[in-house]
Amino acid sequence: MLKFPDKNIWSGRLDDEDGELGLRWHQVVKTGIFSELSANSDEKIALLGFCSDEGVRRNKGRIGAKEAPDQIRKALANLPFDKEKQKKIFDFGDILLENDDLEAARKLQIECVSDLLKHHYLPIVLGGGHETALGNYLGLTQKFEKIGIINIDAHFDLRIPVENSTSGTPFFEMAHFSAEIGREFHYFTIGIQENGNTQALFKRANELNTEIIRADEVHIDLNHVLRRIEDFAKEFDAIYLSLDLDVLDGAFAPGVSAPSVNGLTPFQVKSIIQKVVQTKKLKLFDVVELNPNFDQDNRTAKLAAYFIQEINL
């Protein structure tokens, strides 16, 4: 089901003495309603929560990510807003998982993402576990054909579904779907941990012609990574960027479903996001795997908000 946005979430500091130069997100976010969507050419940001950690549970991870969307909104609320530079922002509420039925929630998600894209919104989907990714991609395929997927993640998430989807299977399922409809699958992973993925997953990634950048490579030469992103993006009409917060080192991002050791720094992730935005081909973004149950001082939620701010600069 779709839950209407909670306006009480969008509150915070007021600097009225500074006029429009003192604006913050909570003062400019508007409620989005799917039944009132209308087509125009204005670029707009659409926030949409996907409140699910069912995929994490199925993947035997630590649950709690379903509570993440509102924590990210709270962290966004006090961020500064530049009316001259930034796009208008609409909050379309949350897709709620009912009776552990991930597949039903995903069907609604595909419809919502597709509708937003058709009406010239840039969807920013707030997960949820990484099972969020599959519905986003399927919604994107209804609008674009030449799609490049960039996943900033410590893990490939290319597991083969044994029974149902999990947070570890979405990109394998995307590849399978693409093959069924006769499309090429273009997958680029950044931040992969050698010790976080089995040899079977590396083998599967190679079989799917995945572009792989390991976390150590980012640490050694970030500029090389940014050049590879630029080269990758040239081929496509649309880039789908997925950010799994567990790519960050646990010292920076403790509140995730599967914390990383030797993960990326916030500066590295910020630079990667900025480069993707600069390609001007970003059509869909999600941030996933925030687990508020394990966050300390909301550090991970704040990082998620800061990364979303980069999308709208």
Short mmCIF file of N, CA and C in Angstrom, two decimals, residues 77-236:
data_model
loop_
_atom_site.label_atom_id
_atom_site.label_comp_id
_atom_site.label_asym_id
_atom_site.label_seq_id
_atom_site.Cartn_x
_atom_site.Cartn_y
_atom_site.Cartn_z
N ALA A 77 15.77 17.35 6.34
CA ALA A 77 14.90 18.49 6.64
C ALA A 77 15.66 19.79 6.88
N ASN A 78 16.80 19.72 7.57
CA ASN A 78 17.53 20.94 7.93
C ASN A 78 18.64 21.30 6.96
N LEU A 79 18.79 20.54 5.88
CA LEU A 79 19.83 20.89 4.91
C LEU A 79 19.48 22.19 4.19
N PRO A 80 20.47 23.00 3.86
CA PRO A 80 20.19 24.26 3.15
C PRO A 80 19.68 24.00 1.75
N PHE A 81 18.84 24.90 1.28
CA PHE A 81 18.26 24.79 -0.06
C PHE A 81 18.52 26.06 -0.83
N ASP A 82 19.09 25.91 -2.02
CA ASP A 82 19.38 27.05 -2.90
C ASP A 82 18.30 27.11 -3.97
N LYS A 83 17.43 28.07 -3.84
CA LYS A 83 16.28 28.18 -4.74
C LYS A 83 16.70 28.44 -6.18
N GLU A 84 17.86 29.06 -6.37
CA GLU A 84 18.33 29.39 -7.72
C GLU A 84 18.93 28.18 -8.43
N LYS A 85 19.53 27.26 -7.67
CA LYS A 85 20.29 26.16 -8.27
C LYS A 85 19.56 24.82 -8.22
N GLN A 86 18.77 24.61 -7.19
CA GLN A 86 18.23 23.27 -6.95
C GLN A 86 16.83 23.08 -7.52
N LYS A 87 16.54 21.83 -7.85
CA LYS A 87 15.24 21.48 -8.41
C LYS A 87 14.17 21.47 -7.32
N LYS A 88 12.93 21.65 -7.73
CA LYS A 88 11.81 21.54 -6.79
C LYS A 88 11.74 20.11 -6.26
N ILE A 89 11.29 19.99 -5.01
CA ILE A 89 11.28 18.69 -4.34
C ILE A 89 9.86 18.34 -3.93
N PHE A 90 9.47 17.10 -4.25
CA PHE A 90 8.15 16.59 -3.88
C PHE A 90 8.33 15.27 -3.13
N ASP A 91 7.57 15.12 -2.08
CA ASP A 91 7.59 13.87 -1.30
C ASP A 91 6.31 13.10 -1.62
N PHE A 92 6.47 11.92 -2.21
CA PHE A 92 5.33 11.10 -2.61
C PHE A 92 5.00 9.99 -1.60
N GLY A 93 5.59 10.07 -0.40
CA GLY A 93 5.23 9.12 0.64
C GLY A 93 5.99 7.81 0.53
N ASP A 94 5.40 6.76 1.10
CA ASP A 94 6.08 5.47 1.23
C ASP A 94 5.24 4.33 0.68
N ILE A 95 5.94 3.39 0.06
CA ILE A 95 5.34 2.10 -0.26
C ILE A 95 5.58 1.20 0.93
N LEU A 96 4.51 0.68 1.51
CA LEU A 96 4.61 -0.16 2.70
C LEU A 96 4.46 -1.63 2.33
N LEU A 97 5.30 -2.44 2.92
CA LEU A 97 5.22 -3.89 2.73
C LEU A 97 4.15 -4.44 3.67
N GLU A 98 3.25 -5.25 3.14
CA GLU A 98 2.20 -5.85 3.95
C GLU A 98 2.30 -7.37 3.90
N ASN A 99 2.19 -7.99 5.07
CA ASN A 99 2.17 -9.46 5.17
C ASN A 99 3.39 -10.11 4.54
N ASP A 100 4.55 -9.42 4.66
CA ASP A 100 5.82 -9.96 4.12
C ASP A 100 5.76 -10.19 2.62
N ASP A 101 4.83 -9.54 1.93
CA ASP A 101 4.64 -9.77 0.49
C ASP A 101 5.48 -8.77 -0.30
N LEU A 102 6.76 -9.08 -0.43
CA LEU A 102 7.68 -8.21 -1.16
C LEU A 102 7.27 -8.06 -2.62
N GLU A 103 6.80 -9.13 -3.21
CA GLU A 103 6.47 -9.11 -4.62
C GLU A 103 5.31 -8.16 -4.94
N ALA A 104 4.30 -8.11 -4.04
CA ALA A 104 3.18 -7.20 -4.24
C ALA A 104 3.64 -5.74 -4.09
N ALA A 105 4.49 -5.49 -3.09
CA ALA A 105 5.00 -4.14 -2.89
C ALA A 105 5.84 -3.71 -4.10
N ARG A 106 6.59 -4.64 -4.64
CA ARG A 106 7.43 -4.33 -5.81
C ARG A 106 6.57 -3.97 -7.01
N LYS A 107 5.47 -4.64 -7.19
CA LYS A 107 4.58 -4.34 -8.32
C LYS A 107 4.10 -2.89 -8.24
N LEU A 108 3.72 -2.45 -7.04
CA LEU A 108 3.31 -1.06 -6.85
C LEU A 108 4.49 -0.12 -7.07
N GLN A 109 5.66 -0.52 -6.62
CA GLN A 109 6.85 0.29 -6.80
C GLN A 109 7.15 0.53 -8.28
N ILE A 110 7.05 -0.51 -9.08
CA ILE A 110 7.31 -0.38 -10.52
C ILE A 110 6.36 0.64 -11.13
N GLU A 111 5.09 0.57 -10.77
CA GLU A 111 4.09 1.51 -11.28
C GLU A 111 4.42 2.94 -10.87
N CYS A 112 4.80 3.12 -9.61
CA CYS A 112 5.09 4.46 -9.10
C CYS A 112 6.33 5.06 -9.78
N VAL A 113 7.39 4.29 -9.85
CA VAL A 113 8.63 4.78 -10.47
C VAL A 113 8.39 5.11 -11.94
N SER A 114 7.69 4.24 -12.62
CA SER A 114 7.39 4.47 -14.04
C SER A 114 6.57 5.74 -14.23
N ASP A 115 5.57 5.95 -13.39
CA ASP A 115 4.74 7.16 -13.49
C ASP A 115 5.57 8.42 -13.27
N LEU A 116 6.44 8.38 -12.29
CA LEU A 116 7.27 9.56 -12.00
C LEU A 116 8.17 9.89 -13.18
N LEU A 117 8.79 8.87 -13.75
CA LEU A 117 9.67 9.09 -14.89
C LEU A 117 8.91 9.66 -16.09
N LYS A 118 7.72 9.15 -16.33
CA LYS A 118 6.92 9.63 -17.46
C LYS A 118 6.54 11.10 -17.31
N HIS A 119 6.50 11.58 -16.07
CA HIS A 119 6.10 12.95 -15.82
C HIS A 119 7.31 13.84 -15.47
N HIS A 120 8.49 13.39 -15.90
CA HIS A 120 9.72 14.20 -15.84
C HIS A 120 10.20 14.47 -14.41
N TYR A 121 9.99 13.52 -13.53
CA TYR A 121 10.59 13.59 -12.21
C TYR A 121 11.86 12.76 -12.19
N LEU A 122 12.81 13.16 -11.37
CA LEU A 122 13.96 12.32 -11.05
C LEU A 122 13.64 11.61 -9.74
N PRO A 123 13.28 10.33 -9.80
CA PRO A 123 12.96 9.62 -8.55
C PRO A 123 14.20 9.38 -7.70
N ILE A 124 14.10 9.71 -6.44
CA ILE A 124 15.09 9.33 -5.43
C ILE A 124 14.36 8.41 -4.46
N VAL A 125 14.68 7.13 -4.54
CA VAL A 125 13.95 6.13 -3.76
C VAL A 125 14.75 5.83 -2.49
N LEU A 126 14.06 5.94 -1.37
CA LEU A 126 14.67 5.74 -0.06
C LEU A 126 14.35 4.33 0.42
N GLY A 127 15.38 3.44 0.39
CA GLY A 127 15.16 2.09 0.92
C GLY A 127 15.22 2.11 2.43
N GLY A 128 14.82 1.03 3.03
CA GLY A 128 14.70 -0.28 2.48
C GLY A 128 16.05 -0.96 2.30
N GLY A 129 15.92 -2.32 2.22
CA GLY A 129 17.06 -3.12 1.87
C GLY A 129 17.35 -3.02 0.38
N HIS A 130 18.40 -3.72 -0.07
CA HIS A 130 18.76 -3.58 -1.49
C HIS A 130 17.80 -4.32 -2.41
N GLU A 131 16.82 -5.02 -1.84
CA GLU A 131 15.74 -5.54 -2.68
C GLU A 131 14.98 -4.41 -3.36
N THR A 132 15.14 -3.19 -2.84
CA THR A 132 14.56 -1.99 -3.45
C THR A 132 14.98 -1.84 -4.90
N ALA A 133 16.17 -2.29 -5.24
CA ALA A 133 16.76 -2.00 -6.55
C ALA A 133 16.00 -2.62 -7.70
N LEU A 134 15.50 -3.83 -7.54
CA LEU A 134 14.89 -4.53 -8.67
C LEU A 134 13.66 -3.78 -9.19
N GLY A 135 12.78 -3.37 -8.32
CA GLY A 135 11.59 -2.63 -8.74
C GLY A 135 11.94 -1.31 -9.41
N ASN A 136 12.99 -0.65 -8.90
CA ASN A 136 13.42 0.60 -9.52
C ASN A 136 13.86 0.37 -10.95
N TYR A 137 14.67 -0.65 -11.15
CA TYR A 137 15.17 -0.95 -12.50
C TYR A 137 14.02 -1.31 -13.45
N LEU A 138 13.10 -2.13 -12.98
CA LEU A 138 11.99 -2.54 -13.83
C LEU A 138 11.11 -1.34 -14.20
N GLY A 139 10.96 -0.40 -13.28
CA GLY A 139 10.23 0.82 -13.60
C GLY A 139 10.97 1.65 -14.64
N LEU A 140 12.29 1.70 -14.53
CA LEU A 140 13.11 2.48 -15.46
C LEU A 140 13.06 1.90 -16.87
N THR A 141 12.99 0.58 -16.99
CA THR A 141 12.97 -0.04 -18.32
C THR A 141 11.72 0.30 -19.11
N GLN A 142 10.67 0.77 -18.43
CA GLN A 142 9.46 1.15 -19.14
C GLN A 142 9.59 2.52 -19.83
N LYS A 143 10.64 3.24 -19.47
CA LYS A 143 10.86 4.58 -20.03
C LYS A 143 12.09 4.64 -20.93
N PHE A 144 13.14 3.88 -20.59
CA PHE A 144 14.40 3.95 -21.32
C PHE A 144 14.85 2.56 -21.77
N GLU A 145 15.60 2.52 -22.86
CA GLU A 145 16.11 1.26 -23.37
C GLU A 145 17.60 1.08 -23.10
N LYS A 146 18.40 2.10 -23.40
CA LYS A 146 19.85 1.99 -23.20
C LYS A 146 20.19 2.45 -21.79
N ILE A 147 20.24 1.51 -20.86
CA ILE A 147 20.41 1.81 -19.44
C ILE A 147 21.74 1.27 -18.94
N GLY A 148 22.46 2.12 -18.24
CA GLY A 148 23.66 1.69 -17.54
C GLY A 148 23.40 1.71 -16.04
N ILE A 149 23.80 0.67 -15.35
CA ILE A 149 23.58 0.55 -13.91
C ILE A 149 24.91 0.72 -13.20
N ILE A 150 24.97 1.67 -12.28
CA ILE A 150 26.15 1.85 -11.44
C ILE A 150 25.74 1.57 -10.00
N ASN A 151 26.39 0.60 -9.39
CA ASN A 151 26.08 0.21 -8.02
C ASN A 151 27.29 0.48 -7.14
N ILE A 152 27.17 1.44 -6.23
CA ILE A 152 28.23 1.72 -5.27
C ILE A 152 27.96 0.83 -4.07
N ASP A 153 28.76 -0.20 -3.92
CA ASP A 153 28.38 -1.28 -3.00
C ASP A 153 29.60 -2.12 -2.66
N ALA A 154 29.62 -2.65 -1.46
CA ALA A 154 30.68 -3.59 -1.07
C ALA A 154 30.42 -4.98 -1.65
N HIS A 155 29.18 -5.22 -2.11
CA HIS A 155 28.78 -6.56 -2.56
C HIS A 155 28.18 -6.50 -3.97
N PHE A 156 28.34 -7.59 -4.71
CA PHE A 156 27.78 -7.66 -6.06
C PHE A 156 26.26 -7.75 -6.05
N ASP A 157 25.70 -8.41 -5.04
CA ASP A 157 24.25 -8.69 -4.99
C ASP A 157 23.80 -9.42 -6.25
N LEU A 158 24.59 -10.42 -6.61
CA LEU A 158 24.31 -11.27 -7.77
C LEU A 158 24.00 -12.71 -7.37
N ARG A 159 23.50 -12.88 -6.17
CA ARG A 159 23.12 -14.22 -5.74
C ARG A 159 21.95 -14.73 -6.59
N ILE A 160 21.90 -16.03 -6.76
CA ILE A 160 20.79 -16.65 -7.49
C ILE A 160 19.64 -16.89 -6.52
N PRO A 161 18.44 -16.40 -6.83
CA PRO A 161 17.31 -16.62 -5.91
C PRO A 161 17.02 -18.11 -5.76
N VAL A 162 17.01 -18.59 -4.53
CA VAL A 162 16.70 -20.00 -4.28
C VAL A 162 15.19 -20.21 -4.35
N GLU A 163 14.47 -19.35 -3.68
CA GLU A 163 13.00 -19.40 -3.74
C GLU A 163 12.46 -18.04 -4.19
N ASN A 164 12.78 -17.02 -3.40
CA ASN A 164 12.28 -15.68 -3.69
C ASN A 164 13.42 -14.68 -3.72
N SER A 165 13.11 -13.46 -4.15
CA SER A 165 14.07 -12.36 -4.13
C SER A 165 14.58 -12.13 -2.71
N THR A 166 15.83 -11.69 -2.62
CA THR A 166 16.37 -11.23 -1.36
C THR A 166 17.14 -9.93 -1.62
N SER A 167 17.72 -9.37 -0.59
CA SER A 167 18.54 -8.18 -0.76
C SER A 167 19.84 -8.50 -1.47
N GLY A 168 20.15 -9.78 -1.63
CA GLY A 168 21.38 -10.20 -2.30
C GLY A 168 21.20 -10.63 -3.74
N THR A 169 19.99 -10.56 -4.27
CA THR A 169 19.71 -11.10 -5.61
C THR A 169 19.31 -10.08 -6.68
N PRO A 170 19.12 -8.79 -6.37
CA PRO A 170 18.44 -7.92 -7.34
C PRO A 170 19.16 -7.77 -8.67
N PHE A 171 20.49 -7.71 -8.68
CA PHE A 171 21.18 -7.45 -9.94
C PHE A 171 21.25 -8.71 -10.79
N PHE A 172 21.25 -9.88 -10.18
CA PHE A 172 21.11 -11.11 -10.96
C PHE A 172 19.73 -11.15 -11.61
N GLU A 173 18.72 -10.75 -10.87
CA GLU A 173 17.36 -10.75 -11.41
C GLU A 173 17.21 -9.72 -12.53
N MET A 174 17.89 -8.59 -12.41
CA MET A 174 17.89 -7.61 -13.51
C MET A 174 18.50 -8.21 -14.76
N ALA A 175 19.62 -8.90 -14.60
CA ALA A 175 20.29 -9.53 -15.74
C ALA A 175 19.38 -10.57 -16.38
N HIS A 176 18.70 -11.34 -15.55
CA HIS A 176 17.80 -12.38 -16.06
C HIS A 176 16.64 -11.75 -16.82
N PHE A 177 16.06 -10.69 -16.26
CA PHE A 177 14.95 -9.99 -16.92
C PHE A 177 15.41 -9.41 -18.25
N SER A 178 16.59 -8.79 -18.26
CA SER A 178 17.11 -8.18 -19.49
C SER A 178 17.28 -9.22 -20.58
N ALA A 179 17.80 -10.39 -20.21
CA ALA A 179 17.99 -11.47 -21.19
C ALA A 179 16.65 -11.93 -21.74
N GLU A 180 15.64 -11.99 -20.89
CA GLU A 180 14.32 -12.46 -21.33
C GLU A 180 13.70 -11.54 -22.38
N ILE A 181 13.94 -10.25 -22.25
CA ILE A 181 13.31 -9.31 -23.18
C ILE A 181 14.28 -8.88 -24.29
N GLY A 182 15.44 -9.51 -24.33
CA GLY A 182 16.38 -9.26 -25.42
C GLY A 182 17.18 -7.98 -25.28
N ARG A 183 17.39 -7.53 -24.06
CA ARG A 183 18.21 -6.34 -23.84
C ARG A 183 19.58 -6.74 -23.28
N GLU A 184 20.56 -5.90 -23.55
CA GLU A 184 21.87 -6.10 -22.95
C GLU A 184 21.84 -5.59 -21.51
N PHE A 185 22.64 -6.22 -20.67
CA PHE A 185 22.71 -5.87 -19.26
C PHE A 185 24.07 -5.23 -19.01
N HIS A 186 24.06 -3.97 -18.57
CA HIS A 186 25.29 -3.22 -18.37
C HIS A 186 25.41 -2.84 -16.89
N TYR A 187 26.32 -3.49 -16.22
CA TYR A 187 26.43 -3.39 -14.76
C TYR A 187 27.85 -2.99 -14.37
N PHE A 188 27.95 -1.94 -13.57
CA PHE A 188 29.22 -1.37 -13.15
C PHE A 188 29.20 -1.27 -11.63
N THR A 189 30.09 -1.99 -10.95
CA THR A 189 30.12 -1.98 -9.49
C THR A 189 31.35 -1.25 -8.99
N ILE A 190 31.17 -0.45 -7.95
CA ILE A 190 32.26 0.34 -7.38
C ILE A 190 32.29 0.14 -5.87
N GLY A 191 33.44 -0.28 -5.36
CA GLY A 191 33.60 -0.45 -3.92
C GLY A 191 33.57 -1.89 -3.46
N ILE A 192 33.68 -2.82 -4.39
CA ILE A 192 33.57 -4.24 -4.08
C ILE A 192 34.67 -4.67 -3.10
N GLN A 193 34.27 -5.43 -2.10
CA GLN A 193 35.20 -5.95 -1.10
C GLN A 193 35.59 -7.39 -1.45
N GLU A 194 36.90 -7.65 -1.55
CA GLU A 194 37.38 -9.00 -1.83
C GLU A 194 36.86 -10.00 -0.80
N ASN A 195 36.83 -9.59 0.46
CA ASN A 195 36.44 -10.50 1.53
C ASN A 195 34.95 -10.51 1.79
N GLY A 196 34.20 -9.76 1.00
CA GLY A 196 32.75 -9.72 1.17
C GLY A 196 31.99 -10.47 0.10
N ASN A 197 32.73 -11.08 -0.84
CA ASN A 197 32.10 -11.78 -1.96
C ASN A 197 32.85 -13.07 -2.24
N THR A 198 32.12 -14.15 -2.44
CA THR A 198 32.75 -15.44 -2.72
C THR A 198 33.28 -15.48 -4.15
N GLN A 199 34.09 -16.48 -4.43
CA GLN A 199 34.60 -16.66 -5.78
C GLN A 199 33.46 -16.94 -6.77
N ALA A 200 32.39 -17.58 -6.28
CA ALA A 200 31.23 -17.83 -7.14
C ALA A 200 30.63 -16.51 -7.62
N LEU A 201 30.59 -15.52 -6.74
CA LEU A 201 30.03 -14.22 -7.12
C LEU A 201 30.95 -13.48 -8.08
N PHE A 202 32.26 -13.55 -7.87
CA PHE A 202 33.19 -12.94 -8.82
C PHE A 202 33.06 -13.61 -10.19
N LYS A 203 32.93 -14.93 -10.20
CA LYS A 203 32.78 -15.66 -11.46
C LYS A 203 31.50 -15.24 -12.18
N ARG A 204 30.41 -15.12 -11.42
CA ARG A 204 29.13 -14.72 -12.02
C ARG A 204 29.22 -13.29 -12.56
N ALA A 205 29.88 -12.43 -11.82
CA ALA A 205 30.05 -11.05 -12.28
C ALA A 205 30.82 -11.01 -13.59
N ASN A 206 31.87 -11.80 -13.70
CA ASN A 206 32.65 -11.83 -14.93
C ASN A 206 31.84 -12.40 -16.09
N GLU A 207 31.03 -13.41 -15.82
CA GLU A 207 30.19 -14.00 -16.86
C GLU A 207 29.18 -12.99 -17.40
N LEU A 208 28.78 -12.04 -16.55
CA LEU A 208 27.82 -11.01 -16.95
C LEU A 208 28.51 -9.75 -17.47
N ASN A 209 29.84 -9.85 -17.68
CA ASN A 209 30.63 -8.72 -18.18
C ASN A 209 30.52 -7.48 -17.29
N THR A 210 30.45 -7.72 -16.00
CA THR A 210 30.37 -6.63 -15.03
C THR A 210 31.68 -5.85 -14.98
N GLU A 211 31.57 -4.54 -14.99
CA GLU A 211 32.75 -3.72 -14.73
C GLU A 211 32.94 -3.66 -13.22
N ILE A 212 34.13 -3.97 -12.76
CA ILE A 212 34.38 -4.12 -11.33
C ILE A 212 35.49 -3.17 -10.89
N ILE A 213 35.19 -2.37 -9.89
CA ILE A 213 36.21 -1.58 -9.21
C ILE A 213 36.16 -1.95 -7.73
N ARG A 214 37.25 -2.51 -7.25
CA ARG A 214 37.33 -2.93 -5.86
C ARG A 214 37.56 -1.72 -4.96
N ALA A 215 37.22 -1.88 -3.69
CA ALA A 215 37.41 -0.80 -2.73
C ALA A 215 38.87 -0.34 -2.69
N ASP A 216 39.81 -1.30 -2.75
CA ASP A 216 41.23 -0.94 -2.71
C ASP A 216 41.62 -0.06 -3.89
N GLU A 217 41.01 -0.29 -5.05
CA GLU A 217 41.31 0.53 -6.22
C GLU A 217 40.84 1.97 -6.03
N VAL A 218 39.71 2.14 -5.35
CA VAL A 218 39.22 3.50 -5.07
C VAL A 218 40.17 4.20 -4.13
N HIS A 219 40.67 3.48 -3.13
CA HIS A 219 41.62 4.07 -2.18
C HIS A 219 42.91 4.49 -2.88
N ILE A 220 43.35 3.71 -3.85
CA ILE A 220 44.63 3.95 -4.50
C ILE A 220 44.56 5.07 -5.52
N ASP A 221 43.48 5.12 -6.32
CA ASP A 221 43.42 6.11 -7.41
C ASP A 221 41.97 6.48 -7.72
N LEU A 222 41.45 7.41 -6.97
CA LEU A 222 40.06 7.84 -7.16
C LEU A 222 39.86 8.48 -8.53
N ASN A 223 40.83 9.23 -9.00
CA ASN A 223 40.69 9.90 -10.30
C ASN A 223 40.51 8.89 -11.43
N HIS A 224 41.20 7.76 -11.34
CA HIS A 224 41.03 6.72 -12.36
C HIS A 224 39.60 6.19 -12.34
N VAL A 225 39.03 6.04 -11.14
CA VAL A 225 37.65 5.59 -11.01
C VAL A 225 36.70 6.59 -11.67
N LEU A 226 36.93 7.86 -11.45
CA LEU A 226 36.06 8.88 -12.01
C LEU A 226 36.14 8.90 -13.53
N ARG A 227 37.31 8.66 -14.09
CA ARG A 227 37.44 8.59 -15.55
C ARG A 227 36.69 7.38 -16.11
N ARG A 228 36.73 6.28 -15.39
CA ARG A 228 36.02 5.09 -15.85
C ARG A 228 34.50 5.31 -15.84
N ILE A 229 34.00 6.04 -14.85
CA ILE A 229 32.57 6.38 -14.81
C ILE A 229 32.20 7.21 -16.03
N GLU A 230 33.03 8.18 -16.34
CA GLU A 230 32.76 9.05 -17.49
C GLU A 230 32.72 8.24 -18.79
N ASP A 231 33.65 7.32 -18.95
CA ASP A 231 33.68 6.48 -20.14
C ASP A 231 32.47 5.55 -20.21
N PHE A 232 32.10 4.98 -19.08
CA PHE A 232 30.96 4.07 -19.02
C PHE A 232 29.67 4.76 -19.42
N ALA A 233 29.47 5.97 -18.92
CA ALA A 233 28.20 6.68 -19.12
C ALA A 233 27.95 7.07 -20.56
N LYS A 234 29.00 7.17 -21.38
CA LYS A 234 28.85 7.64 -22.76
C LYS A 234 27.92 6.75 -23.59
N GLU A 235 27.81 5.49 -23.23
CA GLU A 235 27.06 4.53 -24.04
C GLU A 235 25.54 4.62 -23.88
N PHE A 236 25.07 5.31 -22.84
CA PHE A 236 23.68 5.12 -22.42
C PHE A 236 22.83 6.38 -22.48
#
